[in-house]
Short mmCIF file of N, CA and C in Angstrom, two decimals:
data_model
loop_
_atom_site.label_atom_id
_atom_site.label_comp_id
_atom_site.label_asym_id
_atom_site.label_seq_id
_atom_site.Cartn_x
_atom_site.Cartn_y
_atom_site.Cartn_z
N MET W 30 -22.87 58.47 153.15
CA MET W 30 -21.50 58.83 152.84
C MET W 30 -20.75 57.58 152.41
N LEU W 31 -19.86 57.75 151.45
CA LEU W 31 -19.04 56.65 150.94
C LEU W 31 -17.58 56.93 151.28
N TYR W 32 -16.91 55.92 151.80
CA TYR W 32 -15.49 55.99 152.14
C TYR W 32 -14.75 54.88 151.42
N VAL W 33 -13.43 55.03 151.33
CA VAL W 33 -12.58 53.99 150.74
C VAL W 33 -11.42 53.70 151.69
N LEU W 34 -10.97 52.45 151.67
CA LEU W 34 -9.76 52.04 152.37
C LEU W 34 -8.88 51.31 151.38
N ALA W 35 -7.57 51.50 151.49
CA ALA W 35 -6.62 50.87 150.57
C ALA W 35 -5.64 50.00 151.35
N ILE W 36 -5.76 48.70 151.17
CA ILE W 36 -4.76 47.78 151.71
C ILE W 36 -3.63 47.77 150.68
N ILE W 37 -2.46 48.25 151.07
CA ILE W 37 -1.32 48.31 150.16
C ILE W 37 -0.29 47.30 150.64
N GLN W 38 -0.03 46.31 149.78
CA GLN W 38 0.87 45.22 150.15
C GLN W 38 2.11 45.27 149.27
N SER W 39 3.27 45.19 149.91
CA SER W 39 4.54 45.25 149.18
C SER W 39 4.87 43.88 148.59
N GLU W 40 5.90 43.84 147.77
CA GLU W 40 6.30 42.59 147.11
C GLU W 40 6.68 41.50 148.11
N ASP W 41 7.16 41.89 149.28
CA ASP W 41 7.55 40.88 150.27
C ASP W 41 6.38 40.46 151.16
N GLY W 42 5.17 40.95 150.85
CA GLY W 42 3.98 40.52 151.57
C GLY W 42 3.60 41.37 152.77
N ARG W 43 4.42 42.35 153.11
CA ARG W 43 4.08 43.22 154.24
C ARG W 43 3.09 44.30 153.79
N PHE W 44 2.42 44.88 154.77
CA PHE W 44 1.37 45.86 154.52
C PHE W 44 1.83 47.25 154.95
N LEU W 45 1.51 48.25 154.12
CA LEU W 45 1.82 49.63 154.48
C LEU W 45 0.75 50.13 155.44
N ILE W 46 1.17 50.51 156.64
CA ILE W 46 0.25 51.08 157.60
C ILE W 46 0.79 52.45 158.03
N THR W 47 -0.13 53.33 158.38
CA THR W 47 0.26 54.67 158.79
C THR W 47 -0.28 54.95 160.19
N ARG W 48 0.43 55.82 160.89
CA ARG W 48 0.00 56.21 162.23
C ARG W 48 -0.66 57.57 162.15
N ARG W 49 -1.90 57.64 162.60
CA ARG W 49 -2.70 58.86 162.52
C ARG W 49 -2.07 60.00 163.31
N ALA W 50 -2.23 61.20 162.77
CA ALA W 50 -1.72 62.40 163.44
C ALA W 50 -2.30 62.51 164.84
N LEU W 51 -1.53 63.09 165.74
CA LEU W 51 -1.94 63.18 167.15
C LEU W 51 -3.01 64.22 167.40
N ASP W 52 -3.26 65.08 166.43
CA ASP W 52 -4.32 66.09 166.61
C ASP W 52 -5.65 65.65 166.02
N LYS W 53 -5.75 64.41 165.56
CA LYS W 53 -7.03 63.90 165.05
C LYS W 53 -8.03 63.83 166.20
N HIS W 54 -9.29 64.17 165.92
CA HIS W 54 -10.32 64.15 166.95
C HIS W 54 -10.69 62.72 167.35
N TRP W 55 -10.49 61.80 166.44
CA TRP W 55 -10.88 60.41 166.67
C TRP W 55 -9.69 59.51 166.40
N ALA W 56 -9.37 58.64 167.33
CA ALA W 56 -8.31 57.64 167.19
C ALA W 56 -6.94 58.25 166.90
N ALA W 57 -6.64 59.35 167.54
CA ALA W 57 -5.33 60.00 167.36
C ALA W 57 -4.21 59.04 167.75
N GLY W 58 -3.19 58.95 166.90
CA GLY W 58 -2.05 58.10 167.17
C GLY W 58 -2.25 56.63 166.87
N TRP W 59 -3.44 56.24 166.47
CA TRP W 59 -3.70 54.84 166.13
C TRP W 59 -3.13 54.53 164.75
N TRP W 60 -2.97 53.25 164.48
CA TRP W 60 -2.48 52.78 163.18
C TRP W 60 -3.67 52.44 162.29
N GLU W 61 -3.45 52.56 160.97
CA GLU W 61 -4.53 52.30 160.01
C GLU W 61 -3.93 52.08 158.63
N VAL W 62 -4.80 51.71 157.68
CA VAL W 62 -4.43 51.72 156.27
C VAL W 62 -4.94 53.04 155.69
N THR W 63 -4.41 53.40 154.54
CA THR W 63 -4.78 54.65 153.89
C THR W 63 -6.25 54.63 153.48
N GLY W 64 -6.90 55.77 153.57
CA GLY W 64 -8.29 55.86 153.13
C GLY W 64 -8.86 57.23 153.40
N GLY W 65 -10.13 57.37 153.03
CA GLY W 65 -10.81 58.64 153.25
C GLY W 65 -12.14 58.68 152.55
N GLY W 66 -12.72 59.85 152.54
CA GLY W 66 -14.05 60.05 151.98
C GLY W 66 -14.03 60.27 150.48
N VAL W 67 -15.11 59.85 149.85
CA VAL W 67 -15.31 60.08 148.42
C VAL W 67 -15.92 61.46 148.26
N SER W 68 -15.30 62.28 147.43
CA SER W 68 -15.79 63.65 147.20
C SER W 68 -16.96 63.65 146.23
N ALA W 69 -17.76 64.71 146.27
CA ALA W 69 -18.90 64.85 145.36
C ALA W 69 -18.41 64.75 143.92
N GLY W 70 -19.12 63.95 143.11
CA GLY W 70 -18.79 63.78 141.70
C GLY W 70 -17.68 62.78 141.44
N GLU W 71 -17.16 62.16 142.48
CA GLU W 71 -16.04 61.24 142.36
C GLU W 71 -16.54 59.81 142.53
N THR W 72 -15.96 58.87 141.80
CA THR W 72 -16.29 57.47 142.01
C THR W 72 -15.42 56.92 143.14
N SER W 73 -15.79 55.76 143.62
CA SER W 73 -15.00 55.08 144.64
C SER W 73 -13.57 54.85 144.13
N ALA W 74 -13.44 54.39 142.90
CA ALA W 74 -12.11 54.12 142.32
C ALA W 74 -11.28 55.40 142.21
N GLN W 75 -11.89 56.48 141.78
CA GLN W 75 -11.16 57.75 141.70
C GLN W 75 -10.72 58.21 143.08
N ALA W 76 -11.58 58.01 144.06
CA ALA W 76 -11.26 58.43 145.43
C ALA W 76 -10.09 57.64 146.00
N VAL W 77 -10.06 56.34 145.76
CA VAL W 77 -8.96 55.55 146.34
C VAL W 77 -7.63 55.92 145.70
N VAL W 78 -7.63 56.19 144.39
CA VAL W 78 -6.40 56.65 143.73
C VAL W 78 -5.95 57.97 144.34
N ARG W 79 -6.88 58.90 144.51
CA ARG W 79 -6.56 60.21 145.08
C ARG W 79 -6.06 60.10 146.52
N GLU W 80 -6.78 59.34 147.34
CA GLU W 80 -6.40 59.21 148.75
C GLU W 80 -5.01 58.60 148.90
N VAL W 81 -4.73 57.55 148.14
CA VAL W 81 -3.41 56.92 148.22
C VAL W 81 -2.32 57.91 147.80
N ARG W 82 -2.56 58.63 146.71
CA ARG W 82 -1.57 59.61 146.23
C ARG W 82 -1.37 60.72 147.26
N GLU W 83 -2.47 61.26 147.80
CA GLU W 83 -2.37 62.36 148.77
C GLU W 83 -1.68 61.93 150.06
N GLU W 84 -2.06 60.76 150.57
CA GLU W 84 -1.60 60.36 151.89
C GLU W 84 -0.26 59.65 151.90
N THR W 85 0.14 59.03 150.76
CA THR W 85 1.39 58.26 150.74
C THR W 85 2.33 58.64 149.61
N GLY W 86 1.83 59.36 148.62
CA GLY W 86 2.65 59.68 147.46
C GLY W 86 2.76 58.54 146.47
N LEU W 87 2.13 57.41 146.73
CA LEU W 87 2.19 56.25 145.84
C LEU W 87 1.09 56.35 144.79
N ASP W 88 1.33 55.72 143.64
CA ASP W 88 0.39 55.76 142.52
C ASP W 88 -0.19 54.37 142.29
N VAL W 89 -1.50 54.23 142.48
CA VAL W 89 -2.17 52.95 142.25
C VAL W 89 -3.06 53.00 141.01
N SER W 90 -2.93 54.07 140.22
CA SER W 90 -3.83 54.25 139.07
C SER W 90 -3.69 53.14 138.03
N GLY W 91 -2.55 52.47 137.97
CA GLY W 91 -2.36 51.38 137.01
C GLY W 91 -2.79 50.03 137.53
N GLN W 92 -3.31 49.99 138.74
CA GLN W 92 -3.75 48.74 139.37
C GLN W 92 -5.22 48.49 139.06
N PRO W 93 -5.68 47.23 139.22
CA PRO W 93 -7.12 46.97 139.11
C PRO W 93 -7.86 47.77 140.18
N LEU W 94 -8.85 48.54 139.74
CA LEU W 94 -9.57 49.43 140.66
C LEU W 94 -10.95 48.87 140.97
N VAL W 95 -10.95 47.68 141.56
CA VAL W 95 -12.19 47.00 141.94
C VAL W 95 -12.10 46.69 143.43
N PRO W 96 -13.08 47.13 144.21
CA PRO W 96 -13.01 46.82 145.64
C PRO W 96 -13.12 45.31 145.87
N VAL W 97 -12.40 44.83 146.88
CA VAL W 97 -12.47 43.41 147.23
C VAL W 97 -13.53 43.16 148.29
N TRP W 98 -14.00 44.22 148.93
CA TRP W 98 -14.98 44.07 150.00
C TRP W 98 -15.72 45.38 150.18
N ARG W 99 -16.95 45.30 150.59
CA ARG W 99 -17.75 46.49 150.89
C ARG W 99 -18.55 46.20 152.16
N TYR W 100 -18.64 47.20 153.00
CA TYR W 100 -19.52 47.04 154.15
C TYR W 100 -20.29 48.32 154.40
N ARG W 101 -21.43 48.13 155.05
CA ARG W 101 -22.30 49.25 155.41
C ARG W 101 -22.35 49.34 156.93
N ASN W 102 -22.21 50.53 157.42
CA ASN W 102 -22.38 50.78 158.85
C ASN W 102 -23.71 51.51 159.02
N VAL W 103 -24.59 50.94 159.82
CA VAL W 103 -25.89 51.56 160.05
C VAL W 103 -26.07 51.74 161.55
N ASP W 104 -26.09 52.98 161.97
CA ASP W 104 -26.33 53.33 163.37
C ASP W 104 -27.27 54.53 163.36
N LEU W 105 -28.56 54.24 163.23
CA LEU W 105 -29.55 55.30 163.07
C LEU W 105 -29.60 56.22 164.28
N ASP W 106 -29.40 55.67 165.48
CA ASP W 106 -29.47 56.50 166.68
C ASP W 106 -28.40 57.58 166.69
N ARG W 107 -27.20 57.25 166.25
CA ARG W 107 -26.09 58.21 166.25
C ARG W 107 -25.94 58.91 164.90
N GLY W 108 -26.69 58.47 163.89
CA GLY W 108 -26.54 59.06 162.57
C GLY W 108 -25.22 58.69 161.92
N ASP W 109 -24.67 57.56 162.33
CA ASP W 109 -23.36 57.11 161.85
C ASP W 109 -23.57 56.06 160.77
N ASN W 110 -24.02 56.52 159.61
CA ASN W 110 -24.40 55.62 158.53
C ASN W 110 -23.51 55.89 157.32
N TYR W 111 -22.82 54.86 156.86
CA TYR W 111 -21.91 55.04 155.74
C TYR W 111 -21.60 53.70 155.08
N ILE W 112 -20.97 53.78 153.92
CA ILE W 112 -20.53 52.60 153.16
C ILE W 112 -19.03 52.74 152.97
N VAL W 113 -18.32 51.62 153.06
CA VAL W 113 -16.87 51.62 152.84
C VAL W 113 -16.52 50.57 151.79
N ASP W 114 -15.79 51.01 150.76
CA ASP W 114 -15.21 50.10 149.77
C ASP W 114 -13.76 49.86 150.15
N ILE W 115 -13.36 48.58 150.22
CA ILE W 115 -11.98 48.23 150.57
C ILE W 115 -11.29 47.68 149.33
N TYR W 116 -10.16 48.27 148.99
CA TYR W 116 -9.34 47.86 147.85
C TYR W 116 -8.07 47.18 148.38
N HIS W 117 -7.50 46.30 147.55
CA HIS W 117 -6.25 45.63 147.91
C HIS W 117 -5.29 45.77 146.74
N PHE W 118 -4.19 46.46 146.98
CA PHE W 118 -3.20 46.71 145.93
C PHE W 118 -1.89 46.01 146.27
N HIS W 119 -1.29 45.38 145.26
CA HIS W 119 0.03 44.78 145.37
C HIS W 119 0.98 45.68 144.60
N LEU W 120 1.90 46.32 145.31
CA LEU W 120 2.77 47.31 144.68
C LEU W 120 4.24 47.00 144.92
N SER W 121 5.04 47.41 143.95
CA SER W 121 6.48 47.38 144.10
C SER W 121 6.92 48.78 144.52
N PHE W 122 7.35 48.92 145.76
CA PHE W 122 7.80 50.23 146.26
C PHE W 122 8.75 50.00 147.43
N ARG W 123 9.50 51.02 147.74
CA ARG W 123 10.40 50.99 148.89
C ARG W 123 9.84 51.92 149.96
N PRO W 124 10.14 51.66 151.21
CA PRO W 124 9.63 52.55 152.27
C PRO W 124 10.00 54.02 152.02
N GLU W 125 11.16 54.27 151.46
CA GLU W 125 11.56 55.66 151.21
C GLU W 125 10.76 56.31 150.09
N ASP W 126 9.99 55.52 149.32
CA ASP W 126 9.12 56.08 148.29
C ASP W 126 7.87 56.73 148.89
N VAL W 127 7.55 56.37 150.12
CA VAL W 127 6.33 56.85 150.77
C VAL W 127 6.54 58.29 151.23
N ARG W 128 5.62 59.16 150.83
CA ARG W 128 5.64 60.57 151.23
C ARG W 128 4.34 60.85 151.99
N LEU W 129 4.44 60.90 153.30
CA LEU W 129 3.25 61.06 154.13
C LEU W 129 2.70 62.48 154.06
N GLN W 130 1.39 62.56 154.11
CA GLN W 130 0.70 63.84 154.23
C GLN W 130 0.72 64.20 155.72
N GLU W 131 1.47 65.24 156.06
CA GLU W 131 1.74 65.54 157.47
C GLU W 131 0.49 65.75 158.32
N ARG W 132 -0.55 66.33 157.76
CA ARG W 132 -1.74 66.57 158.58
C ARG W 132 -2.54 65.29 158.81
N GLU W 133 -2.21 64.22 158.07
CA GLU W 133 -2.92 62.95 158.22
C GLU W 133 -2.16 61.92 159.06
N ALA W 134 -0.83 61.86 158.89
CA ALA W 134 -0.06 60.78 159.51
C ALA W 134 1.27 61.28 160.04
N ILE W 135 1.71 60.64 161.14
CA ILE W 135 3.00 61.00 161.74
C ILE W 135 4.04 59.91 161.54
N GLY W 136 3.67 58.83 160.91
CA GLY W 136 4.62 57.76 160.67
C GLY W 136 4.01 56.65 159.85
N CYS W 137 4.88 55.78 159.36
CA CYS W 137 4.40 54.62 158.61
C CYS W 137 5.39 53.49 158.80
N GLN W 138 4.93 52.30 158.48
CA GLN W 138 5.81 51.14 158.49
C GLN W 138 5.23 50.06 157.59
N LEU W 139 6.10 49.16 157.16
CA LEU W 139 5.67 47.96 156.49
C LEU W 139 5.54 46.90 157.57
N ALA W 140 4.34 46.38 157.75
CA ALA W 140 4.05 45.48 158.86
C ALA W 140 3.58 44.12 158.35
N THR W 141 3.93 43.09 159.09
CA THR W 141 3.42 41.75 158.81
C THR W 141 2.01 41.64 159.38
N ARG W 142 1.31 40.59 159.00
CA ARG W 142 -0.02 40.37 159.59
C ARG W 142 0.08 40.21 161.10
N GLU W 143 1.14 39.53 161.53
CA GLU W 143 1.30 39.31 162.97
C GLU W 143 1.49 40.64 163.71
N GLN W 144 2.24 41.55 163.12
CA GLN W 144 2.41 42.86 163.75
C GLN W 144 1.09 43.63 163.79
N ILE W 145 0.31 43.53 162.73
CA ILE W 145 -1.00 44.19 162.70
C ILE W 145 -1.94 43.54 163.72
N ASP W 146 -1.89 42.20 163.80
CA ASP W 146 -2.70 41.50 164.81
C ASP W 146 -2.37 42.01 166.21
N ALA W 147 -1.08 42.22 166.48
CA ALA W 147 -0.65 42.69 167.80
C ALA W 147 -1.15 44.11 168.07
N LEU W 148 -1.09 44.98 167.06
CA LEU W 148 -1.62 46.34 167.22
C LEU W 148 -3.12 46.31 167.49
N ALA W 149 -3.82 45.43 166.78
CA ALA W 149 -5.27 45.30 166.99
C ALA W 149 -5.56 44.77 168.39
N ALA W 150 -4.77 43.80 168.85
CA ALA W 150 -4.96 43.26 170.20
C ALA W 150 -4.73 44.34 171.26
N ASP W 151 -3.84 45.28 170.96
CA ASP W 151 -3.59 46.41 171.87
C ASP W 151 -4.66 47.50 171.73
N GLY W 152 -5.58 47.33 170.77
CA GLY W 152 -6.66 48.28 170.59
C GLY W 152 -6.27 49.56 169.90
N VAL W 153 -5.21 49.52 169.05
CA VAL W 153 -4.74 50.74 168.40
C VAL W 153 -4.62 50.59 166.88
N PHE W 154 -5.47 49.73 166.29
CA PHE W 154 -5.48 49.59 164.83
C PHE W 154 -6.92 49.73 164.35
N LEU W 155 -7.17 50.71 163.49
CA LEU W 155 -8.53 50.98 163.00
C LEU W 155 -8.97 49.99 161.94
N HIS W 156 -10.25 49.69 161.94
CA HIS W 156 -10.92 48.89 160.90
C HIS W 156 -10.39 47.45 160.82
N TYR W 157 -9.74 46.98 161.87
CA TYR W 157 -9.07 45.68 161.82
C TYR W 157 -9.99 44.55 161.37
N GLU W 158 -11.13 44.42 162.01
CA GLU W 158 -12.01 43.28 161.70
C GLU W 158 -12.50 43.35 160.26
N ARG W 159 -12.84 44.52 159.77
CA ARG W 159 -13.32 44.67 158.39
C ARG W 159 -12.21 44.36 157.40
N LEU W 160 -10.99 44.78 157.69
CA LEU W 160 -9.87 44.48 156.80
C LEU W 160 -9.58 42.99 156.79
N ARG W 161 -9.66 42.36 157.96
CA ARG W 161 -9.47 40.91 158.05
C ARG W 161 -10.52 40.18 157.22
N GLN W 162 -11.77 40.64 157.32
CA GLN W 162 -12.85 40.03 156.53
C GLN W 162 -12.60 40.21 155.03
N ALA W 163 -12.14 41.38 154.64
CA ALA W 163 -11.88 41.65 153.22
C ALA W 163 -10.80 40.73 152.68
N LEU W 164 -9.71 40.58 153.41
CA LEU W 164 -8.62 39.71 152.96
C LEU W 164 -9.06 38.25 152.93
N ALA W 165 -9.87 37.84 153.91
CA ALA W 165 -10.36 36.46 153.93
C ALA W 165 -11.28 36.19 152.75
N ALA W 166 -12.18 37.12 152.46
CA ALA W 166 -13.10 36.95 151.32
C ALA W 166 -12.33 36.89 150.02
N GLU W 167 -11.33 37.74 149.88
CA GLU W 167 -10.51 37.75 148.67
C GLU W 167 -9.77 36.42 148.53
N ALA W 168 -9.21 35.91 149.62
CA ALA W 168 -8.47 34.64 149.59
C ALA W 168 -9.39 33.47 149.24
N GLU W 169 -10.65 33.56 149.64
CA GLU W 169 -11.63 32.50 149.34
C GLU W 169 -12.20 32.63 147.94
N GLY W 170 -11.81 33.67 147.22
CA GLY W 170 -12.29 33.86 145.85
C GLY W 170 -13.71 34.38 145.76
N LYS W 171 -14.20 35.00 146.82
CA LYS W 171 -15.55 35.56 146.77
C LYS W 171 -15.57 36.71 145.78
N PRO W 172 -16.66 36.87 145.05
CA PRO W 172 -16.71 37.94 144.04
C PRO W 172 -16.67 39.32 144.66
N ALA W 173 -16.12 40.25 143.90
CA ALA W 173 -16.08 41.65 144.33
C ALA W 173 -17.50 42.18 144.42
N PRO W 174 -17.73 43.18 145.25
CA PRO W 174 -19.08 43.74 145.36
C PRO W 174 -19.51 44.41 144.06
N ALA W 175 -20.80 44.39 143.82
CA ALA W 175 -21.35 45.07 142.64
C ALA W 175 -21.21 46.57 142.82
N PRO W 176 -21.06 47.31 141.72
CA PRO W 176 -20.99 48.77 141.85
C PRO W 176 -22.24 49.31 142.53
N LEU W 177 -22.05 50.39 143.26
CA LEU W 177 -23.19 51.03 143.92
C LEU W 177 -24.08 51.68 142.88
N ALA W 178 -25.37 51.57 143.08
CA ALA W 178 -26.31 52.22 142.17
C ALA W 178 -26.28 53.72 142.43
N PRO W 179 -26.43 54.52 141.39
CA PRO W 179 -26.47 55.96 141.62
C PRO W 179 -27.73 56.32 142.40
N PRO W 180 -27.70 57.42 143.14
CA PRO W 180 -28.90 57.82 143.88
C PRO W 180 -30.03 58.13 142.91
N PRO W 181 -31.27 57.91 143.34
CA PRO W 181 -32.40 58.21 142.45
C PRO W 181 -32.47 59.71 142.15
N ALA W 182 -32.90 60.01 140.95
CA ALA W 182 -33.06 61.41 140.55
C ALA W 182 -34.19 62.03 141.36
N SER W 183 -34.00 63.26 141.79
CA SER W 183 -35.06 63.91 142.56
C SER W 183 -36.17 64.36 141.62
N ALA W 184 -37.38 64.31 142.13
CA ALA W 184 -38.54 64.63 141.29
C ALA W 184 -38.82 66.10 141.23
#
């Protein structure tokens, strides 16, 4: 399975984070960045544009659509195996421009890194270490990940 995450940073350097709906089966009420699963027939770039639009009402289609980081989770015992592409967008928007998808999020805020660090220290921020790695790699000028190869054709 392929997933996408979108780090959305405002002009003043703060990050858009959302609080997960309380009826989520996993990490209900925790804070996170926008993201979700890639649908069949969709590319990672198409999925991140769709997820951002659906979950926040913001449009990133005019931004560079290249992930800054990719990671693979392999847990064969639990069957928890997936790939995540992380994108980083710099957008000009106001908090009132954000239109949350009610079934996904109950709130949002523009947060500083320090505020996100504090949420992570409290154990209520999803994907923190991976997002930190993505931003560090981007700051160091590490190249973006190569596109994923399509699955082999079945015989």
